[in-house]
CSV table of C-alpha atoms and ligand atoms in Angstrom, one decimal:
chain,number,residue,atom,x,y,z
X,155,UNK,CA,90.9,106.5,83.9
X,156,UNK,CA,88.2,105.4,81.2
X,157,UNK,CA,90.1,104.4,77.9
X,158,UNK,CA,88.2,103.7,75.2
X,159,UNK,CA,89.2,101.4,72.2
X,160,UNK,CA,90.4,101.9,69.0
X,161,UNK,CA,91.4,100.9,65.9
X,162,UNK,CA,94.9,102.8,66.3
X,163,UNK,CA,97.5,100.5,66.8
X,164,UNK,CA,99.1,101.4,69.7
X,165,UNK,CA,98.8,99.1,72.2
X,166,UNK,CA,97.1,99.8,75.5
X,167,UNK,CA,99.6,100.0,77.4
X,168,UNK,CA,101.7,102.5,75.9
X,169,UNK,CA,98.0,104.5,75.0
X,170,UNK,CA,97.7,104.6,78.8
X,171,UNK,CA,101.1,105.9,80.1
X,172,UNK,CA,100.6,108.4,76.9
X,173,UNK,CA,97.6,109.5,78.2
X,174,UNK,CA,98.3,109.6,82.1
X,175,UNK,CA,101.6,112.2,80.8
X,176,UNK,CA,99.3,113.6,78.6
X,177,UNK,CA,96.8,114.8,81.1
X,178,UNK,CA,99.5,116.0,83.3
X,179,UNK,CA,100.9,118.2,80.3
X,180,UNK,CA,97.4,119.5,79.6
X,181,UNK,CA,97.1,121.1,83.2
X,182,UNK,CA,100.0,123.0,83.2
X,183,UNK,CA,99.3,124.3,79.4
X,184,UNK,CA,96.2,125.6,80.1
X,185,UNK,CA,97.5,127.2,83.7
X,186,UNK,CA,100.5,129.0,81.6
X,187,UNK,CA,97.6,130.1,78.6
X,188,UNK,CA,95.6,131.4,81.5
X,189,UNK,CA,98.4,133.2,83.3
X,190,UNK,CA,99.1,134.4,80.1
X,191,UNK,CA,96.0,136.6,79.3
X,192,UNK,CA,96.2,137.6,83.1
X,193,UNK,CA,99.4,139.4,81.8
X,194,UNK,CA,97.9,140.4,78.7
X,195,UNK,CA,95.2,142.3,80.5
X,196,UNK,CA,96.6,143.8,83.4
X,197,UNK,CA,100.1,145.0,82.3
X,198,UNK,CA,100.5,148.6,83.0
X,199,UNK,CA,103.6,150.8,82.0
X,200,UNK,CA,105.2,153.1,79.3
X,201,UNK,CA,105.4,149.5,77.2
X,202,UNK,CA,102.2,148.7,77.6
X,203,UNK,CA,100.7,147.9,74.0
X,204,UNK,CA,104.2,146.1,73.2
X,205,UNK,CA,103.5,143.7,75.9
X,206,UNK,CA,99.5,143.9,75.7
X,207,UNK,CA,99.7,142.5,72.1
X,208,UNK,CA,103.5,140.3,72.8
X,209,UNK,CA,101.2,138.6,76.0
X,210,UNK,CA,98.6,137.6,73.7
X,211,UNK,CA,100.5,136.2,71.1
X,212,UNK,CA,101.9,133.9,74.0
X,213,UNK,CA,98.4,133.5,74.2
X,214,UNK,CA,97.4,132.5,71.4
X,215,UNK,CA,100.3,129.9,70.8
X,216,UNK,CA,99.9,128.4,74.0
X,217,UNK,CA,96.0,127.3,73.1
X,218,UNK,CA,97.5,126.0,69.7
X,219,UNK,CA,99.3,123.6,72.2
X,220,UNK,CA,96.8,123.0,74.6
X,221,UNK,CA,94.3,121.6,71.6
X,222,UNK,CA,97.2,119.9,70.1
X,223,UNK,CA,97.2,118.1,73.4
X,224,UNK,CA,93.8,117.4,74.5
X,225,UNK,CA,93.2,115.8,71.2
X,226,UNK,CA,96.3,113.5,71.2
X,227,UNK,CA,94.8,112.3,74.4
X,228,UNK,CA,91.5,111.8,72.4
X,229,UNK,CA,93.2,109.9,69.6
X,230,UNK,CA,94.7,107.7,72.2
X,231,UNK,CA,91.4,106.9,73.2
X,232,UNK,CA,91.4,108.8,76.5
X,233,UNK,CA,88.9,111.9,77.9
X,234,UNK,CA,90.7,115.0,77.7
X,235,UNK,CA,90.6,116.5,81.0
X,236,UNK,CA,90.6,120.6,80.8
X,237,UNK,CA,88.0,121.5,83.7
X,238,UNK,CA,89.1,124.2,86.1
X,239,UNK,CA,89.4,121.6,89.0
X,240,UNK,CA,91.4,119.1,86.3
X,241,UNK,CA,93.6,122.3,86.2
X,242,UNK,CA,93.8,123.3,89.3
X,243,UNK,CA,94.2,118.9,90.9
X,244,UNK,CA,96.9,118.3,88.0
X,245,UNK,CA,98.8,121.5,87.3
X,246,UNK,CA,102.5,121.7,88.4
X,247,UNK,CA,103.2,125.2,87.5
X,248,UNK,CA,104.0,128.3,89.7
X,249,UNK,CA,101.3,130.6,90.1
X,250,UNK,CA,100.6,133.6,89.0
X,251,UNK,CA,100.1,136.5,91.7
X,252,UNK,CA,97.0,138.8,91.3
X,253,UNK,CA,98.4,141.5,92.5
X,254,UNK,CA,101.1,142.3,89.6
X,255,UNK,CA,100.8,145.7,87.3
X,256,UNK,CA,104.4,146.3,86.0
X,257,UNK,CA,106.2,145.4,82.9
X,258,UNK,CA,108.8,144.0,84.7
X,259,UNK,CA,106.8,141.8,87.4
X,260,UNK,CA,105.0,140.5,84.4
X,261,UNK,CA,107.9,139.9,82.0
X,262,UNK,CA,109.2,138.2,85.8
X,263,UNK,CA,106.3,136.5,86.4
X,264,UNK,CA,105.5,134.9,82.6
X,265,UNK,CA,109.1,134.2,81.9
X,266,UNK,CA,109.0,132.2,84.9
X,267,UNK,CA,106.4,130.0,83.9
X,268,UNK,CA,107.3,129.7,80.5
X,269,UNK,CA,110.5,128.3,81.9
X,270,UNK,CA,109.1,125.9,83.6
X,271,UNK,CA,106.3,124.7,80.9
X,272,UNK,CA,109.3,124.8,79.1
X,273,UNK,CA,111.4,121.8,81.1
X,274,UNK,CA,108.2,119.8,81.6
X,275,UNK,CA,107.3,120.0,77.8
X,276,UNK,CA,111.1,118.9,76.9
X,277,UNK,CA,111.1,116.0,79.6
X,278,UNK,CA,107.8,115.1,77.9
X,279,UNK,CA,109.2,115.0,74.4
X,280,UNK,CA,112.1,112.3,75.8
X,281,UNK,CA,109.2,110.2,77.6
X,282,UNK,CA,107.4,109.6,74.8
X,283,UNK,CA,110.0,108.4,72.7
X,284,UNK,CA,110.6,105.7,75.5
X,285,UNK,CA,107.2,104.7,75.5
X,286,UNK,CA,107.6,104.5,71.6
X,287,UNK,CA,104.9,107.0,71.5
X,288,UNK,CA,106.7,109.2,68.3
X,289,UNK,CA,104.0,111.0,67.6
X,290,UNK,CA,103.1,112.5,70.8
X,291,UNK,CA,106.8,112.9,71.1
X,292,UNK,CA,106.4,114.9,67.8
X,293,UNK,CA,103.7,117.1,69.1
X,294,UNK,CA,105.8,118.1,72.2
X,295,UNK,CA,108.7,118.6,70.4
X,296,UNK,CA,106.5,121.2,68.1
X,297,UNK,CA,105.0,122.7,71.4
X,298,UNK,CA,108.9,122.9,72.5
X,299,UNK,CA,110.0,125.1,69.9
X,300,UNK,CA,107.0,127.3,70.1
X,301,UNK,CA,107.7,127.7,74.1
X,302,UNK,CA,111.0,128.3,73.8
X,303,UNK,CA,110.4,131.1,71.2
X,304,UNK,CA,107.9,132.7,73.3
X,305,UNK,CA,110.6,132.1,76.6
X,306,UNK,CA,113.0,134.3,74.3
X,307,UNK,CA,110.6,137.3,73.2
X,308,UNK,CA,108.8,137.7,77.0
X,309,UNK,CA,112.6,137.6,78.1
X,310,UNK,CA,114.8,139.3,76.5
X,311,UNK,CA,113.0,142.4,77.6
X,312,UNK,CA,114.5,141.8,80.9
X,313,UNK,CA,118.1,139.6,79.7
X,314,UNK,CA,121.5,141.0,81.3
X,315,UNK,CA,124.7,139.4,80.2
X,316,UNK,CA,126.1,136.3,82.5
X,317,UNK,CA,129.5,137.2,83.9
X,318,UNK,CA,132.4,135.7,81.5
X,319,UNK,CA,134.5,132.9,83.0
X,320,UNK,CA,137.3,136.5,82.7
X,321,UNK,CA,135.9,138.8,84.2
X,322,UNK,CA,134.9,136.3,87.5
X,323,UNK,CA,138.8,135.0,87.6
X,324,UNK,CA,139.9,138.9,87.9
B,198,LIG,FE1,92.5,141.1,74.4
């Protein structure tokens, strides 16, 4: 991994585990931005402009994320790594099958990896904060809220009700 100095005042060590979490972070952002416009443009259905415009939104906040995070790595002194084959070596989120045309296998499909974008993000936040990175920490905890908000609107077009702890005693 090349690291290059800097007057920031982090010390190496902590710039490198940053960097190293960093990079893995950056994979799965851009995977979820891409699956994202894969939604957006081959949605079909009765909802289709609601979704059309609610996938690119999700888009569109995802990127915000993904530059947030290549250029922390930057800062840090790394080489932000956001090639296709970066993507495709690092990335550790579900994929997204070709093959899907419905609201509902879409709302399925992006929720899904929202969700899990979601849990990697969060663990990244705590990370961070270990490495006494509070900064980067900072910047995942923005990218948190934003995932989480996007989690909700792709979701709730598909949300039942859990059970209540009443009705599964009766
Ligand atoms: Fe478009």
């Amino acid at each position: 991994m090349i690291i290059y100095d800097t007057k920031n005042d982090l010390s190496a060590h902590i710039r490198s585990e940053c960097i190293s979490l960093l990079q893995d972070r950056l994979a799965d952002a851009i995977d979820v931005m891409l699956q994202s416009k894969q939604a957006h443009w081959n949605v079909k259905g009765i909802n289709f402009i609601a979704l059309h415009k609610l996938f690119d939104r999700v888009h569109d906040d995802l990127e915000d994320g993904v530059d947030l995070i290549a250029e922390r790595i930057v800062q840090l002194g790394g080489v932000a790594e956001g090639t296709s084959d970066a993507v495709f070596e690092r990335s550790s989120m579900p994929g997204y099958p070709l093959q899907l045309s419905t609201a509902v296998e879409h709302v399925e499909a992006l929720s899904t990896s929202l969700a899990a974008y979601a849990q990697v993000v969060r663990q990244a936040i705590d990370q961070c904060i270990k490495s006494n990175d509070a900064n980067s920490a900072d910047i995942f905890t923005e990218i948190s809220r934003s995932v989480d908000k996007n989690l909700w609107m792709v979701e709730a077009h598909s949300q039942a009700p859990l059970i209540s702890s009443e009705e599964q005693a009766a």
